PDB file of C-alpha atoms in Angstrom:
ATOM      1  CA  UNK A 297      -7.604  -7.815  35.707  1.00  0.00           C
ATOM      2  CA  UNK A 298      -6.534  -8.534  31.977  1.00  0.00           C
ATOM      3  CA  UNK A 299      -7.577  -6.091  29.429  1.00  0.00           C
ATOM      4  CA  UNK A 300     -10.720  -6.324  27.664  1.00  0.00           C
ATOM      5  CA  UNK A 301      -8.726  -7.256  24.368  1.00  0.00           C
ATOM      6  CA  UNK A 302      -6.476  -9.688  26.051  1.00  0.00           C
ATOM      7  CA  UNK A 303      -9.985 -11.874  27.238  1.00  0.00           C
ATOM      8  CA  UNK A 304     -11.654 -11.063  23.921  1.00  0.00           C
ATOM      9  CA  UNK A 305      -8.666 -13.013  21.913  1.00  0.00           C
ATOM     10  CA  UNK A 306      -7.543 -15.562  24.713  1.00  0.00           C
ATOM     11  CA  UNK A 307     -11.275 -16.914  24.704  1.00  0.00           C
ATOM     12  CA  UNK A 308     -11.035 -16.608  20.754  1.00  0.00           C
ATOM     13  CA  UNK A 309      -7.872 -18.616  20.339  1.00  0.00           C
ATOM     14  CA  UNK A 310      -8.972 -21.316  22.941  1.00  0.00           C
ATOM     15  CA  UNK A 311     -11.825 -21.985  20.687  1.00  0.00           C
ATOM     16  CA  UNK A 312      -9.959 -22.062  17.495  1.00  0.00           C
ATOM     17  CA  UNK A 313      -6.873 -23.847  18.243  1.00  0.00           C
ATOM     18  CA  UNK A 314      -8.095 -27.176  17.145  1.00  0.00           C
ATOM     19  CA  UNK A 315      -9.382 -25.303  13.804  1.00  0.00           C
ATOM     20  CA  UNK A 316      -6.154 -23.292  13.252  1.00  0.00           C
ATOM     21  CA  UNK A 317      -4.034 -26.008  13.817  1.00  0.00           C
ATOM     22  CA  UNK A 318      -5.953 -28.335  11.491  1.00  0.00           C
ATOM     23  CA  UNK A 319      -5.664 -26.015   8.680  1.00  0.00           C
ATOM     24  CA  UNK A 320      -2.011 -24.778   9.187  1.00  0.00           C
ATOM     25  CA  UNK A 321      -0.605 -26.543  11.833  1.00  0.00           C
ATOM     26  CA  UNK A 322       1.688 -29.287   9.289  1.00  0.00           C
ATOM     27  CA  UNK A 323       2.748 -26.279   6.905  1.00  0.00           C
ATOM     28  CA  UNK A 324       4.117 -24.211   9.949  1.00  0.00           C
ATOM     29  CA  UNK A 325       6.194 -27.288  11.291  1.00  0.00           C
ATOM     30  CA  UNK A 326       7.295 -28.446   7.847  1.00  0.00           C
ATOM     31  CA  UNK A 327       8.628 -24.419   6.808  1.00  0.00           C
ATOM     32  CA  UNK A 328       9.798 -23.603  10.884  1.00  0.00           C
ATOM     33  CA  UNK A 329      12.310 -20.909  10.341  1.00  0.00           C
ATOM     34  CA  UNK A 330       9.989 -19.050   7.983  1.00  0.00           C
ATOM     35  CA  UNK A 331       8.174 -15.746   7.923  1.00  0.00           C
ATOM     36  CA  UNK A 332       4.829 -15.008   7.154  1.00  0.00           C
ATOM     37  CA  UNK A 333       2.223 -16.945   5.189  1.00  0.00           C
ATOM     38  CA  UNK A 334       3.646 -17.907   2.235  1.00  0.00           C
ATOM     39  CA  UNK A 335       6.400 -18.996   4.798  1.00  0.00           C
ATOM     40  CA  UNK A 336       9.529 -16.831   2.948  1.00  0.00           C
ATOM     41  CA  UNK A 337      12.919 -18.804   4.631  1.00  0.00           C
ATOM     42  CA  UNK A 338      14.774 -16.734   7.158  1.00  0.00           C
ATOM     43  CA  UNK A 339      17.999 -18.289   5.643  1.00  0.00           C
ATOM     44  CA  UNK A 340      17.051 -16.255   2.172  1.00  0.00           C
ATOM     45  CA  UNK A 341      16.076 -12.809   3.910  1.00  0.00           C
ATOM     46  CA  UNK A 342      18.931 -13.142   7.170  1.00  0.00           C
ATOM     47  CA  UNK A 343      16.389 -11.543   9.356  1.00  0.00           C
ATOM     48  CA  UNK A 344      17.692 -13.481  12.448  1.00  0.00           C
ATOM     49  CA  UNK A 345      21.175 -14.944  11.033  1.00  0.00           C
ATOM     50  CA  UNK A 346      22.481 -17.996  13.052  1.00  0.00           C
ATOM     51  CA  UNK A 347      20.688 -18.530  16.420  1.00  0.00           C
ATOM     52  CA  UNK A 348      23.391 -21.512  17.757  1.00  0.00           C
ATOM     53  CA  UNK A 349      23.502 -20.764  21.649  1.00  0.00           C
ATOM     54  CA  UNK A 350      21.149 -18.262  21.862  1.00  0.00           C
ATOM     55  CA  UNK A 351      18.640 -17.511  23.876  1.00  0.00           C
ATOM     56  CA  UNK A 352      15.142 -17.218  21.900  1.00  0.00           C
ATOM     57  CA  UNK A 353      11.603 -15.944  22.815  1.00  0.00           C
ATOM     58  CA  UNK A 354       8.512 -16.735  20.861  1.00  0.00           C
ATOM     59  CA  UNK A 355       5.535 -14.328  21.793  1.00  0.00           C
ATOM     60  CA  UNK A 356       2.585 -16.002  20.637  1.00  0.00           C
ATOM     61  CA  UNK A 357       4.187 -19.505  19.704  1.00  0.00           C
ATOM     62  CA  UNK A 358       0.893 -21.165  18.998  1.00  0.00           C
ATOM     63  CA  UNK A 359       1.891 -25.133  18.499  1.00  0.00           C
ATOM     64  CA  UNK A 360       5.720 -23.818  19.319  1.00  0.00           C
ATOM     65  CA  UNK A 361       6.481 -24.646  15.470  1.00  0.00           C
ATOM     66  CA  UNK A 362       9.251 -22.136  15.467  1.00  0.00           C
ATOM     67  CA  UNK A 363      10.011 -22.349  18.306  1.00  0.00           C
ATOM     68  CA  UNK A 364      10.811 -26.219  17.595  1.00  0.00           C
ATOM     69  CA  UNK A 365      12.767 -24.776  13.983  1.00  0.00           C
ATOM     70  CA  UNK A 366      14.764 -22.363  16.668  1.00  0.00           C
ATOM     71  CA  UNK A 367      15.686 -25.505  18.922  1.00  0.00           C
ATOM     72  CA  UNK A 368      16.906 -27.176  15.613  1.00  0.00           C
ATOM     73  CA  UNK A 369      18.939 -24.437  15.023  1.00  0.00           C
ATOM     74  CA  UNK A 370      20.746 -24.897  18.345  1.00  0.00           C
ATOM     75  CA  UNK A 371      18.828 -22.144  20.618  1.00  0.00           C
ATOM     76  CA  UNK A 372      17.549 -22.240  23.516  1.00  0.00           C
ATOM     77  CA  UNK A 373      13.655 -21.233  22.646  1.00  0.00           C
ATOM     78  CA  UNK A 374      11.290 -20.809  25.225  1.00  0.00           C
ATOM     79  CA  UNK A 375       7.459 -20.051  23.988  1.00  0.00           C
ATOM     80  CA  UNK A 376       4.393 -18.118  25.668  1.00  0.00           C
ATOM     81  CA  UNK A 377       1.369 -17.794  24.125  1.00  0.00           C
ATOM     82  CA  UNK A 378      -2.181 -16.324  26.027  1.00  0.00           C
ATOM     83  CA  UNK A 379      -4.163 -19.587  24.817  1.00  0.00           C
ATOM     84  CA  UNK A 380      -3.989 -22.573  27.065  1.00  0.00           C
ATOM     85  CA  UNK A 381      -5.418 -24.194  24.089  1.00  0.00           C
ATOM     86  CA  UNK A 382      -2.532 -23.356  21.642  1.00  0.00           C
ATOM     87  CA  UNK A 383      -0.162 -24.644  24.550  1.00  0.00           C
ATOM     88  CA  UNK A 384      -1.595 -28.163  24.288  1.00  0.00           C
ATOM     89  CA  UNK A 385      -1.118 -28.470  20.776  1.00  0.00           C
ATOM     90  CA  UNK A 386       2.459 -27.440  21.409  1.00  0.00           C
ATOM     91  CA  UNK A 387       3.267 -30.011  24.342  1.00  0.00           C
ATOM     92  CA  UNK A 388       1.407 -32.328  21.944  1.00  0.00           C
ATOM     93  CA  UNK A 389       3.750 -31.803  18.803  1.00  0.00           C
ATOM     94  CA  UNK A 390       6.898 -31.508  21.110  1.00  0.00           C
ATOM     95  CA  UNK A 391       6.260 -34.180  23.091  1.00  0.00           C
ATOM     96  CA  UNK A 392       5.703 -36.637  19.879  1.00  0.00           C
ATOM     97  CA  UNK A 393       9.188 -35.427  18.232  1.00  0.00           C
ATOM     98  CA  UNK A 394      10.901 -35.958  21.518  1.00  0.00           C
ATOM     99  CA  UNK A 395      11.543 -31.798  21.681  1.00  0.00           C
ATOM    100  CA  UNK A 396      11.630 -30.567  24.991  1.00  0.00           C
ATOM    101  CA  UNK A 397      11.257 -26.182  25.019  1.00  0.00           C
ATOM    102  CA  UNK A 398       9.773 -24.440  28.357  1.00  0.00           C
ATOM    103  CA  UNK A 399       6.320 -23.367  27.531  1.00  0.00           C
ATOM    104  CA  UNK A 400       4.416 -20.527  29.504  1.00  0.00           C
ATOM    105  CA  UNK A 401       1.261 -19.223  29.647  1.00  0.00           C
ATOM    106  CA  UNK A 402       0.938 -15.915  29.579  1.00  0.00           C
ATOM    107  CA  UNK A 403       0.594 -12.218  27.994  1.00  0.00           C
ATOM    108  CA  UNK A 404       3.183 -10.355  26.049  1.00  0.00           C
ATOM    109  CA  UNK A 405       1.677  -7.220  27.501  1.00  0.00           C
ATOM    110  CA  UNK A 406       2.951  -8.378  30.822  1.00  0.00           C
ATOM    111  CA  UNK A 407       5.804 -10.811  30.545  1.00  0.00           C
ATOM    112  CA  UNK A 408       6.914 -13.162  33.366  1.00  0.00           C
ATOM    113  CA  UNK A 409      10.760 -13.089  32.647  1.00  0.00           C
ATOM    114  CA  UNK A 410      13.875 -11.017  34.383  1.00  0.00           C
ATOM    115  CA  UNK A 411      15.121  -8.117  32.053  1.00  0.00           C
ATOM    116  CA  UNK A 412      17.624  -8.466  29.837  1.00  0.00           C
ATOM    117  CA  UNK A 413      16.987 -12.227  29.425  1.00  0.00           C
ATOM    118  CA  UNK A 414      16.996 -13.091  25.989  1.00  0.00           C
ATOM    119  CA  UNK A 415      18.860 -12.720  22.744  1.00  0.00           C
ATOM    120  CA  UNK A 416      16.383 -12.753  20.385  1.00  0.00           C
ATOM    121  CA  UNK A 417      12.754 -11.927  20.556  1.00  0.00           C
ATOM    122  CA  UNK A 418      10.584 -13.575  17.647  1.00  0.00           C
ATOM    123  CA  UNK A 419       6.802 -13.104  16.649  1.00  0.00           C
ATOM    124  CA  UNK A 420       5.283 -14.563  13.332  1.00  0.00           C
ATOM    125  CA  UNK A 421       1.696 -13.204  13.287  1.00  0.00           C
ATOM    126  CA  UNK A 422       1.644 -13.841  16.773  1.00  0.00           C
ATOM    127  CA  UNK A 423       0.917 -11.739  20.290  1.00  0.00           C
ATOM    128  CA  UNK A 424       2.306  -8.776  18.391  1.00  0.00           C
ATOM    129  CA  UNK A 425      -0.630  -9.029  15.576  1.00  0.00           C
ATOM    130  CA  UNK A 426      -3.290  -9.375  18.580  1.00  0.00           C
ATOM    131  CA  UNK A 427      -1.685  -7.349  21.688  1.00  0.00           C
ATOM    132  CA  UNK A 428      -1.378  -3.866  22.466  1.00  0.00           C
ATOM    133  CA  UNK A 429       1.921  -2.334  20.986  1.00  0.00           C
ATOM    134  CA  UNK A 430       2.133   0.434  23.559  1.00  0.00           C
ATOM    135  CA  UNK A 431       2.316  -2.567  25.816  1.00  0.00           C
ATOM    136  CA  UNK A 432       3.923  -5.350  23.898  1.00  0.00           C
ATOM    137  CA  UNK A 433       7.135  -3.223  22.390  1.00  0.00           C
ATOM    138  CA  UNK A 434       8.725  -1.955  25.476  1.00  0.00           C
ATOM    139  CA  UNK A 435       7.892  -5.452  27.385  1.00  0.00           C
ATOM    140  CA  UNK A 436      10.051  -7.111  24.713  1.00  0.00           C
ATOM    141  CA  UNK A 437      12.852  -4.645  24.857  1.00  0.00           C
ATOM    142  CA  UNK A 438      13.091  -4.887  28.445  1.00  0.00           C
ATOM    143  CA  UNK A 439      13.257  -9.001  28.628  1.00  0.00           C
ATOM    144  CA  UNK A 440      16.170  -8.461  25.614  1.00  0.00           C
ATOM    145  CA  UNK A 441      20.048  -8.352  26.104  1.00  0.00           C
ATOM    146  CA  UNK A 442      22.069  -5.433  24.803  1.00  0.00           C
ATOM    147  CA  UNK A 443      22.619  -6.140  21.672  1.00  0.00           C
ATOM    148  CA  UNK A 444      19.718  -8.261  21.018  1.00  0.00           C
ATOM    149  CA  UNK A 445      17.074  -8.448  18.270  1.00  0.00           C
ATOM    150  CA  UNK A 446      13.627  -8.042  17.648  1.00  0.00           C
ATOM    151  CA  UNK A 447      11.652  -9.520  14.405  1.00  0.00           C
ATOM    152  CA  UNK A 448       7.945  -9.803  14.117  1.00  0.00           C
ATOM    153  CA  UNK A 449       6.150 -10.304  11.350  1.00  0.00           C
ATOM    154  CA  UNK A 450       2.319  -9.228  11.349  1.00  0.00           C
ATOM    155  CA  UNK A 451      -0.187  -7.826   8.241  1.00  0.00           C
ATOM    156  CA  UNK A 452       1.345  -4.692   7.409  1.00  0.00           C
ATOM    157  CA  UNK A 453      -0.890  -1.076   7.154  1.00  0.00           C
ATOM    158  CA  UNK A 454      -1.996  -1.793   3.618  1.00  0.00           C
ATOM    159  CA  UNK A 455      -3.548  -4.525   4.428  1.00  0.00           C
ATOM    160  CA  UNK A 456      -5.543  -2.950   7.339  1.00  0.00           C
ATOM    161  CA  UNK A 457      -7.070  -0.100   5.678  1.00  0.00           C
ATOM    162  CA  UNK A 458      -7.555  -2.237   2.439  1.00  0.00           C
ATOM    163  CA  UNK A 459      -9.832  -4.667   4.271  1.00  0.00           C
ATOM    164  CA  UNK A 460     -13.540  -4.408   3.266  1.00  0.00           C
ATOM    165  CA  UNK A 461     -15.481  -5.478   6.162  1.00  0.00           C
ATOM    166  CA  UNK A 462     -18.535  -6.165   3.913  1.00  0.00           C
ATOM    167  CA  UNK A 463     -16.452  -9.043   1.747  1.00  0.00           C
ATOM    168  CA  UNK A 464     -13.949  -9.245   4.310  1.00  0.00           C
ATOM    169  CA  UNK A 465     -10.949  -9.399   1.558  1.00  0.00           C
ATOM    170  CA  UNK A 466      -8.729  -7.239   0.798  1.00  0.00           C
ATOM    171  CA  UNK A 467      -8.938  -5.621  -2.528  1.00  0.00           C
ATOM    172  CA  UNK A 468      -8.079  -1.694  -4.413  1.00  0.00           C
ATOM    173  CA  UNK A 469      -9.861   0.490  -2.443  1.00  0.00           C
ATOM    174  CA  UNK A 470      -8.794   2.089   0.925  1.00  0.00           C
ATOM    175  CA  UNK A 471     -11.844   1.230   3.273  1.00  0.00           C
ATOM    176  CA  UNK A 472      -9.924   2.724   6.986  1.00  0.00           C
ATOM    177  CA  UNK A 473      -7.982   6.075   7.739  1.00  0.00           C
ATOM    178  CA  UNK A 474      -4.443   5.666   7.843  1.00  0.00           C
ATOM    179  CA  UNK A 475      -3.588   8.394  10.817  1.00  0.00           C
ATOM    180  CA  UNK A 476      -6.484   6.606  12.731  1.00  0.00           C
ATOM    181  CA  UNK A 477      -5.134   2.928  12.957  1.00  0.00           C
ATOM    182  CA  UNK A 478      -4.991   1.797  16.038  1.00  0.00           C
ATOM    183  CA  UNK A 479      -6.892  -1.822  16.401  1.00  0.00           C
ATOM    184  CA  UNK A 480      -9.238  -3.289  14.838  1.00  0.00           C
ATOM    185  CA  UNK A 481     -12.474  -5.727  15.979  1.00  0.00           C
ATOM    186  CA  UNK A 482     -13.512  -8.223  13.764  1.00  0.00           C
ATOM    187  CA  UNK A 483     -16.196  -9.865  16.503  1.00  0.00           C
ATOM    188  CA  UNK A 484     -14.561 -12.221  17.376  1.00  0.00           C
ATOM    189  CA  UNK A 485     -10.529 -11.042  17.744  1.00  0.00           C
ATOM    190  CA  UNK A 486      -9.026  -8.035  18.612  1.00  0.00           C
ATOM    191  CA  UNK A 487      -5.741  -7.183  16.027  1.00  0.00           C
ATOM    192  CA  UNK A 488      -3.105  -3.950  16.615  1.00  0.00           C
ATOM    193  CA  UNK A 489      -1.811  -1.885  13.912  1.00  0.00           C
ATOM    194  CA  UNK A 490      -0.079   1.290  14.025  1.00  0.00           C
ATOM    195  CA  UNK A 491       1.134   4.125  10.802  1.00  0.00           C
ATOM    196  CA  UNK A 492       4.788   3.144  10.619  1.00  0.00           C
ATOM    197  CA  UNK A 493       5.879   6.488  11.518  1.00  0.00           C
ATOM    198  CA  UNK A 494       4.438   5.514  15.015  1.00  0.00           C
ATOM    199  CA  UNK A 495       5.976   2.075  14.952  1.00  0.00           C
ATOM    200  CA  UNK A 496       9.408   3.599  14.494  1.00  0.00           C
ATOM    201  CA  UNK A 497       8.790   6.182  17.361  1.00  0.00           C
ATOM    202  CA  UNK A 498       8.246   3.367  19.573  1.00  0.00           C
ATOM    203  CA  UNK A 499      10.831   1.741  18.966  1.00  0.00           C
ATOM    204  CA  UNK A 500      12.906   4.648  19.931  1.00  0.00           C
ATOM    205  CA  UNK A 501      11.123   5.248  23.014  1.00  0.00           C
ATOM    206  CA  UNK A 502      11.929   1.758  23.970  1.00  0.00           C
ATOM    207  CA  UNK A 503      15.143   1.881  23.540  1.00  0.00           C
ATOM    208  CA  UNK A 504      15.280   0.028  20.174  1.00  0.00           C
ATOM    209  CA  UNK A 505      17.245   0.904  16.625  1.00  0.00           C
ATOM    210  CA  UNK A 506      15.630  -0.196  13.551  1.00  0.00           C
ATOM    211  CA  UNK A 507      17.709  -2.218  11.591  1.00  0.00           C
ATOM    212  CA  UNK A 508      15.251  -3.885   8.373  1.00  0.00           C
ATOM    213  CA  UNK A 509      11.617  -3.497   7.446  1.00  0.00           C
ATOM    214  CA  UNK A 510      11.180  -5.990   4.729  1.00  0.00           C
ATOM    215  CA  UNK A 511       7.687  -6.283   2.752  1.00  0.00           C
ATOM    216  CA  UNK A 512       7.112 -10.310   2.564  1.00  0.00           C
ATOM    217  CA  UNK A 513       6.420 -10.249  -1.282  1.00  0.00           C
ATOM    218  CA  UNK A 514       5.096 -13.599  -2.284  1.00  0.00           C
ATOM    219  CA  UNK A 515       7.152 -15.181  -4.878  1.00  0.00           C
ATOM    220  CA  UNK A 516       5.422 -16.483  -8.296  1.00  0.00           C
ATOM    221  CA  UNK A 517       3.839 -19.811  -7.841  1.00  0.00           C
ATOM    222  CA  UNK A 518       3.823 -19.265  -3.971  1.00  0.00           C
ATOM    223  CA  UNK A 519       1.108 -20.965  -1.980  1.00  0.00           C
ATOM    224  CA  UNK A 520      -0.406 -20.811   1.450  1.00  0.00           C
ATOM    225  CA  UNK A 521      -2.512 -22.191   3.666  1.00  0.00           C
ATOM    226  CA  UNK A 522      -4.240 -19.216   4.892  1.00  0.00           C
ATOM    227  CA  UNK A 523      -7.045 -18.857   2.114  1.00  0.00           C
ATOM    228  CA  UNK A 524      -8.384 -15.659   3.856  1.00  0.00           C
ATOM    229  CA  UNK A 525      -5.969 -13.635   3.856  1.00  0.00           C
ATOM    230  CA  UNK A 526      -4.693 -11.251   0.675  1.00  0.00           C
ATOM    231  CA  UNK A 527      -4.758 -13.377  -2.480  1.00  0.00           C
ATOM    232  CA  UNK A 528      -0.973 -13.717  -3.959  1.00  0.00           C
ATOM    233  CA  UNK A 529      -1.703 -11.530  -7.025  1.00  0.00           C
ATOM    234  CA  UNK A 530      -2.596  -8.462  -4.513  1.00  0.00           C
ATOM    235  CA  UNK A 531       0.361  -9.534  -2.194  1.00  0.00           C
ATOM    236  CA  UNK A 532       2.407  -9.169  -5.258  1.00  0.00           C
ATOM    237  CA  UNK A 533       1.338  -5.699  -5.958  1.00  0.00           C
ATOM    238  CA  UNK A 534       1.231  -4.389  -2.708  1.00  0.00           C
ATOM    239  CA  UNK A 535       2.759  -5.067   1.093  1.00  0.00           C
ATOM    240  CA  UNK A 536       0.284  -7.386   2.838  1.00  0.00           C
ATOM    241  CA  UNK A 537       3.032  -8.693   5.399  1.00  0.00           C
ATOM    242  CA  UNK A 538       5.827  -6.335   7.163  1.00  0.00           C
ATOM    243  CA  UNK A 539       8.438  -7.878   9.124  1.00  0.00           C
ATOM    244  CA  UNK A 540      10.535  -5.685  11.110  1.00  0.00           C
ATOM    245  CA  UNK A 541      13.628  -6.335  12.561  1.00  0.00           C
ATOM    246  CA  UNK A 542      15.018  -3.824  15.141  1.00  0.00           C
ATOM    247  CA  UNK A 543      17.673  -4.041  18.078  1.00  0.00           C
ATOM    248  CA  UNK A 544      18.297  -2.880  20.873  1.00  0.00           C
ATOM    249  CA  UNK A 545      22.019  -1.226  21.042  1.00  0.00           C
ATOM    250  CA  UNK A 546      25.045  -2.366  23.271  1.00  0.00           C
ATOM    251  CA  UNK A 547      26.067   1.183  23.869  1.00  0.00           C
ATOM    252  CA  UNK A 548      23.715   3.024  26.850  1.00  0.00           C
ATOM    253  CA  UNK A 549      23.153   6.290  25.541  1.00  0.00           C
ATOM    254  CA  UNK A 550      23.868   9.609  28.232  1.00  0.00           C
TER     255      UNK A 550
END
């Protein structure tokens, strides 16, 4: 049986697909190959570089919007997300731009692929924001290649123990302990965090090198869609957005 978390946020996401989508679903599909929410262009950070003829997973694909920008690219993408809901706005996009990308339902906790079959592994606020690391982490080095990459983007540690649950902004004080991150329940979602000293030791003990951590620092005049979320001024002053990009090594160690 499925985690208490993973029901919690697949019952969550099948109610606010429509909602999400709504709100963010153009934005995402008109900036595809972009990180974060003020949707920075992979092209001007190289977290991915060219992805011609390679063989892309998107955990958490939502509507498949980058999934579709990896397709464009020339990969071969193929998205799972744990919301049926999400899935049907995908098919629905794709099918309506004539895009054809596999689709799965499913958990990144548990994911329903051979090892070592892709080249790239992506997440944009997606099951890595709202799955269990411990889990998540070591199921996508297993499905990668030697060689392969890594990148996921999700609300850095900042931004966690910044959040006032009263307001529920962000804003100067420190409301959480940073040794004690672990997840956090909003009521209605279930999200993951870890201190990055963690991160990086699971990385190592799944077999993955880290190659970038880049702070998504929104440029002036920047603009989202995601009107929750840290305003631009504090984004500007301090990390709201992490994206890590880490690989896992050709060489087998002895």
């Amino acid at each position: 049986m499925p985690a208490p978390h993973v029901r919690k946020n697949r019952r969550f996401w099948d109610r606010f697909a429509s909602e999400y989508q709504a709100l963010h679903g153009e934005r995402l599909a008109a900036t595809a190959r972009a990180w974060g929410i003020w949707r920075i262009p992979d092209d001007e950070i190289g977290a991915l570089g060219a992805l011609g003829g390679k063989d892309v997973l998107e955990l958490g694909c939502g509507a498949a919007q980058w999934s579709a920008g990896a397709a464009e690219a020339g990969g071969r993408p193929t998205g799972i997300d744990l919301s049926a809901r999400q899935l049907r706005h995908a098919r629905r996009r794709l099918n309506k731009n004539d895009v054809s990308i596999p689709l799965v339902q499913g958990s990144a906790e548990e994911l329903p692929f051979r090892d070592e079959s892709f080249d790239v592994v992506i997440s944009d606020h997606g099951a890595i924001s709202f799955a269990d690391p411990a889990r998540t982490i070591p199921e996508a080095a297993r499905v990668l290649r030697p060689g392969g990459t890594l990148a996921f983007c999700i609300g850095s540690p900042f931004m966690f123990i910044s959040w006032n649950p009263k307001t529920e902004r962000v804003d100067r004080r420190l409301h959480g302990e940073y040794f004690a991150m672990r997840s956090a329940d909003d009521e209605t979602s279930i999200q993951f965090q870890l201190p990055y000293g963690e991160w990086i030791d699971l990385f190592a003990g799944s077999g993955l090198e880290v190659r970038r951590l880049m702070h998504l620092r929104p440029p002036d005049g920047a603009t989202t869609t995601y009107k929750d979320y840290a305003p631009r001024d504090w984004a500007r002053r301090w990390p709201a957005e992490d994206l890590w990009v880490v690989a896992k090594p050709n060489h087998r160690r002895r």
